[in-house]
Amino acid sequence: MSRTDGEALARAHEFVRDDERDRECWSSWETRMAARYYRRLHKEYAIVDLSRWQEGACGLRWRTEREVRAGVGERSCAAKQCDSAEGLRSFELPFSYEEHGDHKCELVKVRACRSCASKLATLGATKRSRKKRRHPL
């Protein structure tokens, strides 16, 4: 993929695509390329980046075909920095994010080991306490 294709994909990429919006912009080659890439991803379980969990932030992405075949995020921990296969549990996380100026929220499934699950729980508690400080009631 050339650099310009990568940049175009980054501009048109969406974590969860909207079919109606895609139809409106279908004449754009960037939209068609991003939609094709999105269809190739496996969206049952997500991969989570917990490198900034202490700051109350995490990143999520869908798994690639190679990761699905290797069992990453399903038979091993979904955390990017962890490959543990012991004590895995499934979680459904409400993932709030901003994309192209729109605020979005999706429910995402993640499999995590005990250690990473505690980081996810801490992350959720941090976000809830921040919300209470902003909106005390």
mmCIF file with all atom_site columns, N, CA and C in Angstrom, residues 44-118:
data_model
loop_
_atom_site.group_PDB
_atom_site.id
_atom_site.type_symbol
_atom_site.label_atom_id
_atom_site.label_alt_id
_atom_site.label_comp_id
_atom_site.label_asym_id
_atom_site.label_entity_id
_atom_site.label_seq_id
_atom_site.pdbx_PDB_ins_code
_atom_site.Cartn_x
_atom_site.Cartn_y
_atom_site.Cartn_z
_atom_site.occupancy
_atom_site.B_iso_or_equiv
_atom_site.pdbx_formal_charge
_atom_site.auth_seq_id
_atom_site.auth_comp_id
_atom_site.auth_asym_id
_atom_site.auth_atom_id
_atom_site.pdbx_PDB_model_num
ATOM 1   N N  . GLU A 1 44  ? -16.082 -9.863  16.027 1.00 0.00 ? 44  GLU A N  1
ATOM 2   C CA . GLU A 1 44  ? -16.685 -10.532 17.180 1.00 0.00 ? 44  GLU A CA 1
ATOM 3   C C  . GLU A 1 44  ? -16.009 -10.067 18.468 1.00 0.00 ? 44  GLU A C  1
ATOM 4   N N  . TYR A 1 45  ? -14.689 -10.091 18.503 1.00 0.00 ? 45  TYR A N  1
ATOM 5   C CA . TYR A 1 45  ? -13.918 -9.637  19.661 1.00 0.00 ? 45  TYR A CA 1
ATOM 6   C C  . TYR A 1 45  ? -12.954 -8.546  19.211 1.00 0.00 ? 45  TYR A C  1
ATOM 7   N N  . ALA A 1 46  ? -12.628 -7.638  20.137 1.00 0.00 ? 46  ALA A N  1
ATOM 8   C CA . ALA A 1 46  ? -11.708 -6.545  19.833 1.00 0.00 ? 46  ALA A CA 1
ATOM 9   C C  . ALA A 1 46  ? -10.363 -6.770  20.521 1.00 0.00 ? 46  ALA A C  1
ATOM 10  N N  . ILE A 1 47  ? -9.349  -6.097  20.017 1.00 0.00 ? 47  ILE A N  1
ATOM 11  C CA . ILE A 1 47  ? -8.029  -6.044  20.640 1.00 0.00 ? 47  ILE A CA 1
ATOM 12  C C  . ILE A 1 47  ? -7.967  -4.718  21.401 1.00 0.00 ? 47  ILE A C  1
ATOM 13  N N  . VAL A 1 48  ? -7.482  -4.768  22.635 1.00 0.00 ? 48  VAL A N  1
ATOM 14  C CA . VAL A 1 48  ? -7.458  -3.566  23.479 1.00 0.00 ? 48  VAL A CA 1
ATOM 15  C C  . VAL A 1 48  ? -6.014  -3.164  23.784 1.00 0.00 ? 48  VAL A C  1
ATOM 16  N N  . ASP A 1 49  ? -5.742  -1.870  23.702 1.00 0.00 ? 49  ASP A N  1
ATOM 17  C CA . ASP A 1 49  ? -4.426  -1.321  24.034 1.00 0.00 ? 49  ASP A CA 1
ATOM 18  C C  . ASP A 1 49  ? -4.533  -0.671  25.409 1.00 0.00 ? 49  ASP A C  1
ATOM 19  N N  . LEU A 1 50  ? -3.919  -1.300  26.407 1.00 0.00 ? 50  LEU A N  1
ATOM 20  C CA . LEU A 1 50  ? -3.994  -0.810  27.785 1.00 0.00 ? 50  LEU A CA 1
ATOM 21  C C  . LEU A 1 50  ? -2.723  -0.074  28.209 1.00 0.00 ? 50  LEU A C  1
ATOM 22  N N  . SER A 1 51  ? -1.930  0.393   27.267 1.00 0.00 ? 51  SER A N  1
ATOM 23  C CA . SER A 1 51  ? -0.667  1.052   27.607 1.00 0.00 ? 51  SER A CA 1
ATOM 24  C C  . SER A 1 51  ? -0.891  2.342   28.396 1.00 0.00 ? 51  SER A C  1
ATOM 25  N N  . ARG A 1 52  ? -2.078  2.946   28.297 1.00 0.00 ? 52  ARG A N  1
ATOM 26  C CA . ARG A 1 52  ? -2.364  4.189   29.023 1.00 0.00 ? 52  ARG A CA 1
ATOM 27  C C  . ARG A 1 52  ? -3.503  4.013   30.024 1.00 0.00 ? 52  ARG A C  1
ATOM 28  N N  . TRP A 1 53  ? -3.693  2.811   30.551 1.00 0.00 ? 53  TRP A N  1
ATOM 29  C CA . TRP A 1 53  ? -4.814  2.557   31.452 1.00 0.00 ? 53  TRP A CA 1
ATOM 30  C C  . TRP A 1 53  ? -4.713  3.372   32.734 1.00 0.00 ? 53  TRP A C  1
ATOM 31  N N  . GLN A 1 54  ? -3.507  3.681   33.204 1.00 0.00 ? 54  GLN A N  1
ATOM 32  C CA . GLN A 1 54  ? -3.352  4.472   34.427 1.00 0.00 ? 54  GLN A CA 1
ATOM 33  C C  . GLN A 1 54  ? -3.810  5.911   34.235 1.00 0.00 ? 54  GLN A C  1
ATOM 34  N N  . GLU A 1 55  ? -3.814  6.374   33.006 1.00 0.00 ? 55  GLU A N  1
ATOM 35  C CA . GLU A 1 55  ? -4.308  7.716   32.690 1.00 0.00 ? 55  GLU A CA 1
ATOM 36  C C  . GLU A 1 55  ? -5.810  7.705   32.438 1.00 0.00 ? 55  GLU A C  1
ATOM 37  N N  . GLY A 1 56  ? -6.421  6.531   32.469 1.00 0.00 ? 56  GLY A N  1
ATOM 38  C CA . GLY A 1 56  ? -7.858  6.409   32.219 1.00 0.00 ? 56  GLY A CA 1
ATOM 39  C C  . GLY A 1 56  ? -8.204  6.324   30.744 1.00 0.00 ? 56  GLY A C  1
ATOM 40  N N  . ALA A 1 57  ? -7.250  5.878   29.922 1.00 0.00 ? 57  ALA A N  1
ATOM 41  C CA . ALA A 1 57  ? -7.473  5.801   28.480 1.00 0.00 ? 57  ALA A CA 1
ATOM 42  C C  . ALA A 1 57  ? -7.130  4.408   27.964 1.00 0.00 ? 57  ALA A C  1
ATOM 43  N N  . CYS A 1 58  ? -7.852  3.994   26.938 1.00 0.00 ? 58  CYS A N  1
ATOM 44  C CA . CYS A 1 58  ? -7.534  2.736   26.259 1.00 0.00 ? 58  CYS A CA 1
ATOM 45  C C  . CYS A 1 58  ? -7.881  2.894   24.787 1.00 0.00 ? 58  CYS A C  1
ATOM 46  N N  . GLY A 1 59  ? -7.363  2.006   23.979 1.00 0.00 ? 59  GLY A N  1
ATOM 47  C CA . GLY A 1 59  ? -7.669  2.001   22.558 1.00 0.00 ? 59  GLY A CA 1
ATOM 48  C C  . GLY A 1 59  ? -8.204  0.636   22.167 1.00 0.00 ? 59  GLY A C  1
ATOM 49  N N  . LEU A 1 60  ? -9.108  0.609   21.197 1.00 0.00 ? 60  LEU A N  1
ATOM 50  C CA . LEU A 1 60  ? -9.677  -0.646  20.716 1.00 0.00 ? 60  LEU A CA 1
ATOM 51  C C  . LEU A 1 60  ? -9.590  -0.701  19.203 1.00 0.00 ? 60  LEU A C  1
ATOM 52  N N  . ARG A 1 61  ? -9.429  -1.902  18.685 1.00 0.00 ? 61  ARG A N  1
ATOM 53  C CA . ARG A 1 61  ? -9.500  -2.124  17.237 1.00 0.00 ? 61  ARG A CA 1
ATOM 54  C C  . ARG A 1 61  ? -10.019 -3.530  17.008 1.00 0.00 ? 61  ARG A C  1
ATOM 55  N N  . TRP A 1 62  ? -10.518 -3.776  15.806 1.00 0.00 ? 62  TRP A N  1
ATOM 56  C CA . TRP A 1 62  ? -11.003 -5.111  15.458 1.00 0.00 ? 62  TRP A CA 1
ATOM 57  C C  . TRP A 1 62  ? -9.825  -5.997  15.104 1.00 0.00 ? 62  TRP A C  1
ATOM 58  N N  . ARG A 1 63  ? -10.033 -7.305  15.192 1.00 0.00 ? 63  ARG A N  1
ATOM 59  C CA . ARG A 1 63  ? -8.969  -8.266  14.882 1.00 0.00 ? 63  ARG A CA 1
ATOM 60  C C  . ARG A 1 63  ? -8.842  -8.474  13.373 1.00 0.00 ? 63  ARG A C  1
ATOM 61  N N  . THR A 1 64  ? -7.620  -8.785  12.953 1.00 0.00 ? 64  THR A N  1
ATOM 62  C CA . THR A 1 64  ? -7.371  -9.127  11.554 1.00 0.00 ? 64  THR A CA 1
ATOM 63  C C  . THR A 1 64  ? -7.544  -10.632 11.382 1.00 0.00 ? 64  THR A C  1
ATOM 64  N N  . GLU A 1 65  ? -7.567  -11.090 10.140 1.00 0.00 ? 65  GLU A N  1
ATOM 65  C CA . GLU A 1 65  ? -7.717  -12.521 9.863  1.00 0.00 ? 65  GLU A CA 1
ATOM 66  C C  . GLU A 1 65  ? -6.572  -13.323 10.486 1.00 0.00 ? 65  GLU A C  1
ATOM 67  N N  . ARG A 1 66  ? -5.360  -12.815 10.411 1.00 0.00 ? 66  ARG A N  1
ATOM 68  C CA . ARG A 1 66  ? -4.202  -13.495 10.993 1.00 0.00 ? 66  ARG A CA 1
ATOM 69  C C  . ARG A 1 66  ? -4.384  -13.667 12.508 1.00 0.00 ? 66  ARG A C  1
ATOM 70  N N  . GLU A 1 67  ? -4.881  -12.642 13.192 1.00 0.00 ? 67  GLU A N  1
ATOM 71  C CA . GLU A 1 67  ? -5.098  -12.724 14.640 1.00 0.00 ? 67  GLU A CA 1
ATOM 72  C C  . GLU A 1 67  ? -6.209  -13.707 14.982 1.00 0.00 ? 67  GLU A C  1
ATOM 73  N N  . VAL A 1 68  ? -7.245  -13.768 14.157 1.00 0.00 ? 68  VAL A N  1
ATOM 74  C CA . VAL A 1 68  ? -8.337  -14.718 14.382 1.00 0.00 ? 68  VAL A CA 1
ATOM 75  C C  . VAL A 1 68  ? -7.806  -16.141 14.273 1.00 0.00 ? 68  VAL A C  1
ATOM 76  N N  . ARG A 1 69  ? -7.019  -16.420 13.233 1.00 0.00 ? 69  ARG A N  1
ATOM 77  C CA . ARG A 1 69  ? -6.450  -17.766 13.053 1.00 0.00 ? 69  ARG A CA 1
ATOM 78  C C  . ARG A 1 69  ? -5.524  -18.154 14.199 1.00 0.00 ? 69  ARG A C  1
ATOM 79  N N  . ALA A 1 70  ? -4.799  -17.179 14.745 1.00 0.00 ? 70  ALA A N  1
ATOM 80  C CA . ALA A 1 70  ? -3.872  -17.449 15.848 1.00 0.00 ? 70  ALA A CA 1
ATOM 81  C C  . ALA A 1 70  ? -4.589  -17.493 17.201 1.00 0.00 ? 70  ALA A C  1
ATOM 82  N N  . GLY A 1 71  ? -5.860  -17.111 17.225 1.00 0.00 ? 71  GLY A N  1
ATOM 83  C CA . GLY A 1 71  ? -6.619  -17.132 18.473 1.00 0.00 ? 71  GLY A CA 1
ATOM 84  C C  . GLY A 1 71  ? -6.381  -15.925 19.363 1.00 0.00 ? 71  GLY A C  1
ATOM 85  N N  . VAL A 1 72  ? -5.724  -14.904 18.835 1.00 0.00 ? 72  VAL A N  1
ATOM 86  C CA . VAL A 1 72  ? -5.459  -13.698 19.618 1.00 0.00 ? 72  VAL A CA 1
ATOM 87  C C  . VAL A 1 72  ? -6.784  -13.008 19.937 1.00 0.00 ? 72  VAL A C  1
ATOM 88  N N  . GLY A 1 73  ? -6.979  -12.701 21.199 1.00 0.00 ? 73  GLY A N  1
ATOM 89  C CA . GLY A 1 73  ? -8.195  -12.015 21.615 1.00 0.00 ? 73  GLY A CA 1
ATOM 90  C C  . GLY A 1 73  ? -9.368  -12.934 21.872 1.00 0.00 ? 73  GLY A C  1
ATOM 91  N N  . GLU A 1 74  ? -9.195  -14.237 21.656 1.00 0.00 ? 74  GLU A N  1
ATOM 92  C CA . GLU A 1 74  ? -10.259 -15.207 21.931 1.00 0.00 ? 74  GLU A CA 1
ATOM 93  C C  . GLU A 1 74  ? -9.714  -16.358 22.776 1.00 0.00 ? 74  GLU A C  1
ATOM 94  N N  . ARG A 1 75  ? -8.630  -16.984 22.321 1.00 0.00 ? 75  ARG A N  1
ATOM 95  C CA . ARG A 1 75  ? -7.989  -18.050 23.109 1.00 0.00 ? 75  ARG A CA 1
ATOM 96  C C  . ARG A 1 75  ? -6.807  -17.523 23.920 1.00 0.00 ? 75  ARG A C  1
ATOM 97  N N  . SER A 1 76  ? -6.468  -16.264 23.715 1.00 0.00 ? 76  SER A N  1
ATOM 98  C CA . SER A 1 76  ? -5.453  -15.584 24.531 1.00 0.00 ? 76  SER A CA 1
ATOM 99  C C  . SER A 1 76  ? -5.978  -14.186 24.843 1.00 0.00 ? 76  SER A C  1
ATOM 100 N N  . CYS A 1 77  ? -5.340  -13.521 25.775 1.00 0.00 ? 77  CYS A N  1
ATOM 101 C CA . CYS A 1 77  ? -5.785  -12.204 26.230 1.00 0.00 ? 77  CYS A CA 1
ATOM 102 C C  . CYS A 1 77  ? -5.826  -11.213 25.063 1.00 0.00 ? 77  CYS A C  1
ATOM 103 N N  . ALA A 1 78  ? -6.843  -10.361 25.061 1.00 0.00 ? 78  ALA A N  1
ATOM 104 C CA . ALA A 1 78  ? -7.016  -9.387  23.988 1.00 0.00 ? 78  ALA A CA 1
ATOM 105 C C  . ALA A 1 78  ? -6.152  -8.150  24.160 1.00 0.00 ? 78  ALA A C  1
ATOM 106 N N  . ALA A 1 79  ? -5.478  -8.020  25.292 1.00 0.00 ? 79  ALA A N  1
ATOM 107 C CA . ALA A 1 79  ? -4.599  -6.863  25.493 1.00 0.00 ? 79  ALA A CA 1
ATOM 108 C C  . ALA A 1 79  ? -3.397  -6.970  24.567 1.00 0.00 ? 79  ALA A C  1
ATOM 109 N N  . LYS A 1 80  ? -3.086  -5.879  23.916 1.00 0.00 ? 80  LYS A N  1
ATOM 110 C CA . LYS A 1 80  ? -2.001  -5.850  22.940 1.00 0.00 ? 80  LYS A CA 1
ATOM 111 C C  . LYS A 1 80  ? -0.663  -6.268  23.540 1.00 0.00 ? 80  LYS A C  1
ATOM 112 N N  . GLN A 1 81  ? -0.425  -5.923  24.798 1.00 0.00 ? 81  GLN A N  1
ATOM 113 C CA . GLN A 1 81  ? 0.865   -6.181  25.426 1.00 0.00 ? 81  GLN A CA 1
ATOM 114 C C  . GLN A 1 81  ? 0.893   -7.502  26.198 1.00 0.00 ? 81  GLN A C  1
ATOM 115 N N  . CYS A 1 82  ? -0.156  -8.299  26.153 1.00 0.00 ? 82  CYS A N  1
ATOM 116 C CA . CYS A 1 82  ? -0.250  -9.522  26.959 1.00 0.00 ? 82  CYS A CA 1
ATOM 117 C C  . CYS A 1 82  ? -0.587  -10.710 26.057 1.00 0.00 ? 82  CYS A C  1
ATOM 118 N N  . ASP A 1 83  ? 0.002   -11.870 26.335 1.00 0.00 ? 83  ASP A N  1
ATOM 119 C CA . ASP A 1 83  ? -0.332  -13.062 25.550 1.00 0.00 ? 83  ASP A CA 1
ATOM 120 C C  . ASP A 1 83  ? -0.765  -14.219 26.448 1.00 0.00 ? 83  ASP A C  1
ATOM 121 N N  . SER A 1 84  ? -1.220  -13.901 27.653 1.00 0.00 ? 84  SER A N  1
ATOM 122 C CA . SER A 1 84  ? -1.649  -14.922 28.609 1.00 0.00 ? 84  SER A CA 1
ATOM 123 C C  . SER A 1 84  ? -2.894  -15.654 28.101 1.00 0.00 ? 84  SER A C  1
ATOM 124 N N  . ALA A 1 85  ? -2.942  -16.948 28.358 1.00 0.00 ? 85  ALA A N  1
ATOM 125 C CA . ALA A 1 85  ? -4.114  -17.747 27.981 1.00 0.00 ? 85  ALA A CA 1
ATOM 126 C C  . ALA A 1 85  ? -4.799  -18.313 29.221 1.00 0.00 ? 85  ALA A C  1
ATOM 127 N N  . GLU A 1 86  ? -4.344  -17.915 30.404 1.00 0.00 ? 86  GLU A N  1
ATOM 128 C CA . GLU A 1 86  ? -4.874  -18.437 31.668 1.00 0.00 ? 86  GLU A CA 1
ATOM 129 C C  . GLU A 1 86  ? -5.978  -17.540 32.216 1.00 0.00 ? 86  GLU A C  1
ATOM 130 N N  . GLY A 1 87  ? -7.041  -18.165 32.697 1.00 0.00 ? 87  GLY A N  1
ATOM 131 C CA . GLY A 1 87  ? -8.106  -17.438 33.394 1.00 0.00 ? 87  GLY A CA 1
ATOM 132 C C  . GLY A 1 87  ? -8.798  -16.374 32.566 1.00 0.00 ? 87  GLY A C  1
ATOM 133 N N  . LEU A 1 88  ? -9.053  -16.659 31.304 1.00 0.00 ? 88  LEU A N  1
ATOM 134 C CA . LEU A 1 88  ? -9.697  -15.672 30.433 1.00 0.00 ? 88  LEU A CA 1
ATOM 135 C C  . LEU A 1 88  ? -11.179 -15.534 30.758 1.00 0.00 ? 88  LEU A C  1
ATOM 136 N N  . ARG A 1 89  ? -11.657 -14.298 30.715 1.00 0.00 ? 89  ARG A N  1
ATOM 137 C CA . ARG A 1 89  ? -13.079 -14.018 30.894 1.00 0.00 ? 89  ARG A CA 1
ATOM 138 C C  . ARG A 1 89  ? -13.525 -13.061 29.804 1.00 0.00 ? 89  ARG A C  1
ATOM 139 N N  . SER A 1 90  ? -14.794 -13.162 29.426 1.00 0.00 ? 90  SER A N  1
ATOM 140 C CA . SER A 1 90  ? -15.344 -12.268 28.402 1.00 0.00 ? 90  SER A CA 1
ATOM 141 C C  . SER A 1 90  ? -16.002 -11.064 29.064 1.00 0.00 ? 90  SER A C  1
ATOM 142 N N  . PHE A 1 91  ? -15.826 -9.915  28.448 1.00 0.00 ? 91  PHE A N  1
ATOM 143 C CA . PHE A 1 91  ? -16.424 -8.674  28.928 1.00 0.00 ? 91  PHE A CA 1
ATOM 144 C C  . PHE A 1 91  ? -17.079 -7.956  27.761 1.00 0.00 ? 91  PHE A C  1
ATOM 145 N N  . GLU A 1 92  ? -18.169 -7.262  28.040 1.00 0.00 ? 92  GLU A N  1
ATOM 146 C CA . GLU A 1 92  ? -18.761 -6.348  27.065 1.00 0.00 ? 92  GLU A CA 1
ATOM 147 C C  . GLU A 1 92  ? -18.506 -4.949  27.588 1.00 0.00 ? 92  GLU A C  1
ATOM 148 N N  . LEU A 1 93  ? -17.760 -4.169  26.840 1.00 0.00 ? 93  LEU A N  1
ATOM 149 C CA . LEU A 1 93  ? -17.367 -2.835  27.268 1.00 0.00 ? 93  LEU A CA 1
ATOM 150 C C  . LEU A 1 93  ? -18.098 -1.774  26.469 1.00 0.00 ? 93  LEU A C  1
ATOM 151 N N  . PRO A 1 94  ? -18.640 -0.757  27.138 1.00 0.00 ? 94  PRO A N  1
ATOM 152 C CA . PRO A 1 94  ? -19.157 0.390   26.391 1.00 0.00 ? 94  PRO A CA 1
ATOM 153 C C  . PRO A 1 94  ? -17.956 1.256   25.988 1.00 0.00 ? 94  PRO A C  1
ATOM 154 N N  . PHE A 1 95  ? -17.727 1.377   24.712 1.00 0.00 ? 95  PHE A N  1
ATOM 155 C CA . PHE A 1 95  ? -16.569 2.122   24.203 1.00 0.00 ? 95  PHE A CA 1
ATOM 156 C C  . PHE A 1 95  ? -17.052 3.431   23.612 1.00 0.00 ? 95  PHE A C  1
ATOM 157 N N  . SER A 1 96  ? -16.678 4.527   24.246 1.00 0.00 ? 96  SER A N  1
ATOM 158 C CA . SER A 1 96  ? -17.055 5.866   23.814 1.00 0.00 ? 96  SER A CA 1
ATOM 159 C C  . SER A 1 96  ? -15.873 6.498   23.092 1.00 0.00 ? 96  SER A C  1
ATOM 160 N N  . TYR A 1 97  ? -16.119 7.083   21.946 1.00 0.00 ? 97  TYR A N  1
ATOM 161 C CA . TYR A 1 97  ? -15.024 7.667   21.177 1.00 0.00 ? 97  TYR A CA 1
ATOM 162 C C  . TYR A 1 97  ? -15.559 8.755   20.266 1.00 0.00 ? 97  TYR A C  1
ATOM 163 N N  . GLU A 1 98  ? -14.658 9.554   19.726 1.00 0.00 ? 98  GLU A N  1
ATOM 164 C CA . GLU A 1 98  ? -15.028 10.599  18.789 1.00 0.00 ? 98  GLU A CA 1
ATOM 165 C C  . GLU A 1 98  ? -14.394 10.281  17.445 1.00 0.00 ? 98  GLU A C  1
ATOM 166 N N  . GLU A 1 99  ? -15.211 10.390  16.384 1.00 0.00 ? 99  GLU A N  1
ATOM 167 C CA . GLU A 1 99  ? -14.735 10.038  15.050 1.00 0.00 ? 99  GLU A CA 1
ATOM 168 C C  . GLU A 1 99  ? -15.304 11.027  14.049 1.00 0.00 ? 99  GLU A C  1
ATOM 169 N N  . HIS A 1 100 ? -14.452 11.687  13.314 1.00 0.00 ? 100 HIS A N  1
ATOM 170 C CA . HIS A 1 100 ? -14.861 12.676  12.314 1.00 0.00 ? 100 HIS A CA 1
ATOM 171 C C  . HIS A 1 100 ? -15.793 13.725  12.918 1.00 0.00 ? 100 HIS A C  1
ATOM 172 N N  . GLY A 1 101 ? -15.513 14.123  14.159 1.00 0.00 ? 101 GLY A N  1
ATOM 173 C CA . GLY A 1 101 ? -16.308 15.155  14.819 1.00 0.00 ? 101 GLY A CA 1
ATOM 174 C C  . GLY A 1 101 ? -17.586 14.671  15.479 1.00 0.00 ? 101 GLY A C  1
ATOM 175 N N  . ASP A 1 102 ? -17.932 13.401  15.326 1.00 0.00 ? 102 ASP A N  1
ATOM 176 C CA . ASP A 1 102 ? -19.146 12.840  15.937 1.00 0.00 ? 102 ASP A CA 1
ATOM 177 C C  . ASP A 1 102 ? -18.777 12.023  17.164 1.00 0.00 ? 102 ASP A C  1
ATOM 178 N N  . HIS A 1 103 ? -19.575 12.170  18.245 1.00 0.00 ? 103 HIS A N  1
ATOM 179 C CA . HIS A 1 103 ? -19.383 11.348  19.437 1.00 0.00 ? 103 HIS A CA 1
ATOM 180 C C  . HIS A 1 103 ? -20.157 10.049  19.232 1.00 0.00 ? 103 HIS A C  1
ATOM 181 N N  . LYS A 1 104 ? -19.487 8.912   19.445 1.00 0.00 ? 104 LYS A N  1
ATOM 182 C CA . LYS A 1 104 ? -20.118 7.610   19.238 1.00 0.00 ? 104 LYS A CA 1
ATOM 183 C C  . LYS A 1 104 ? -19.873 6.723   20.445 1.00 0.00 ? 104 LYS A C  1
ATOM 184 N N  . CYS A 1 105 ? -20.743 5.734   20.632 1.00 0.00 ? 105 CYS A N  1
ATOM 185 C CA . CYS A 1 105 ? -20.593 4.769   21.713 1.00 0.00 ? 105 CYS A CA 1
ATOM 186 C C  . CYS A 1 105 ? -21.022 3.404   21.187 1.00 0.00 ? 105 CYS A C  1
ATOM 187 N N  . GLU A 1 106 ? -20.173 2.408   21.348 1.00 0.00 ? 106 GLU A N  1
ATOM 188 C CA . GLU A 1 106 ? -20.449 1.049   20.885 1.00 0.00 ? 106 GLU A CA 1
ATOM 189 C C  . GLU A 1 106 ? -20.192 0.066   22.014 1.00 0.00 ? 106 GLU A C  1
ATOM 190 N N  . LEU A 1 107 ? -20.929 -1.030  22.024 1.00 0.00 ? 107 LEU A N  1
ATOM 191 C CA . LEU A 1 107 ? -20.700 -2.113  22.969 1.00 0.00 ? 107 LEU A CA 1
ATOM 192 C C  . LEU A 1 107 ? -19.767 -3.116  22.294 1.00 0.00 ? 107 LEU A C  1
ATOM 193 N N  . VAL A 1 108 ? -18.606 -3.378  22.903 1.00 0.00 ? 108 VAL A N  1
ATOM 194 C CA . VAL A 1 108 ? -17.561 -4.192  22.289 1.00 0.00 ? 108 VAL A CA 1
ATOM 195 C C  . VAL A 1 108 ? -17.208 -5.360  23.205 1.00 0.00 ? 108 VAL A C  1
ATOM 196 N N  . LYS A 1 109 ? -17.045 -6.576  22.616 1.00 0.00 ? 109 LYS A N  1
ATOM 197 C CA . LYS A 1 109 ? -16.653 -7.749  23.404 1.00 0.00 ? 109 LYS A CA 1
ATOM 198 C C  . LYS A 1 109 ? -15.134 -7.892  23.421 1.00 0.00 ? 109 LYS A C  1
ATOM 199 N N  . VAL A 1 110 ? -14.613 -8.205  24.635 1.00 0.00 ? 110 VAL A N  1
ATOM 200 C CA . VAL A 1 110 ? -13.176 -8.374  24.839 1.00 0.00 ? 110 VAL A CA 1
ATOM 201 C C  . VAL A 1 110 ? -12.956 -9.576  25.745 1.00 0.00 ? 110 VAL A C  1
ATOM 202 N N  . ARG A 1 111 ? -11.924 -10.395 25.463 1.00 0.00 ? 111 ARG A N  1
ATOM 203 C CA . ARG A 1 111 ? -11.519 -11.491 26.362 1.00 0.00 ? 111 ARG A CA 1
ATOM 204 C C  . ARG A 1 111 ? -10.225 -11.059 27.031 1.00 0.00 ? 111 ARG A C  1
ATOM 205 N N  . ALA A 1 112 ? -10.201 -11.130 28.370 1.00 0.00 ? 112 ALA A N  1
ATOM 206 C CA . ALA A 1 112 ? -9.025  -10.655 29.095 1.00 0.00 ? 112 ALA A CA 1
ATOM 207 C C  . ALA A 1 112 ? -8.643  -11.609 30.218 1.00 0.00 ? 112 ALA A C  1
ATOM 208 N N  . CYS A 1 113 ? -7.347  -11.660 30.511 1.00 0.00 ? 113 CYS A N  1
ATOM 209 C CA . CYS A 1 113 ? -6.843  -12.441 31.644 1.00 0.00 ? 113 CYS A CA 1
ATOM 210 C C  . CYS A 1 113 ? -7.145  -11.667 32.932 1.00 0.00 ? 113 CYS A C  1
ATOM 211 N N  . ARG A 1 114 ? -6.875  -12.288 34.056 1.00 0.00 ? 114 ARG A N  1
ATOM 212 C CA . ARG A 1 114 ? -7.191  -11.671 35.353 1.00 0.00 ? 114 ARG A CA 1
ATOM 213 C C  . ARG A 1 114 ? -6.494  -10.317 35.527 1.00 0.00 ? 114 ARG A C  1
ATOM 214 N N  . SER A 1 115 ? -5.219  -10.245 35.189 1.00 0.00 ? 115 SER A N  1
ATOM 215 C CA . SER A 1 115 ? -4.449  -9.008  35.356 1.00 0.00 ? 115 SER A CA 1
ATOM 216 C C  . SER A 1 115 ? -5.009  -7.878  34.489 1.00 0.00 ? 115 SER A C  1
ATOM 217 N N  . CYS A 1 116 ? -5.272  -8.173  33.234 1.00 0.00 ? 116 CYS A N  1
ATOM 218 C CA . CYS A 1 116 ? -5.787  -7.151  32.319 1.00 0.00 ? 116 CYS A CA 1
ATOM 219 C C  . CYS A 1 116 ? -7.239  -6.807  32.643 1.00 0.00 ? 116 CYS A C  1
ATOM 220 N N  . ALA A 1 117 ? -7.995  -7.779  33.149 1.00 0.00 ? 117 ALA A N  1
ATOM 221 C CA . ALA A 1 117 ? -9.378  -7.518  33.557 1.00 0.00 ? 117 ALA A CA 1
ATOM 222 C C  . ALA A 1 117 ? -9.409  -6.508  34.697 1.00 0.00 ? 117 ALA A C  1
ATOM 223 N N  . SER A 1 118 ? -8.455  -6.600  35.623 1.00 0.00 ? 118 SER A N  1
ATOM 224 C CA . SER A 1 118 ? -8.417  -5.629  36.720 1.00 0.00 ? 118 SER A CA 1
ATOM 225 C C  . SER A 1 118 ? -8.074  -4.233  36.195 1.00 0.00 ? 118 SER A C  1
#
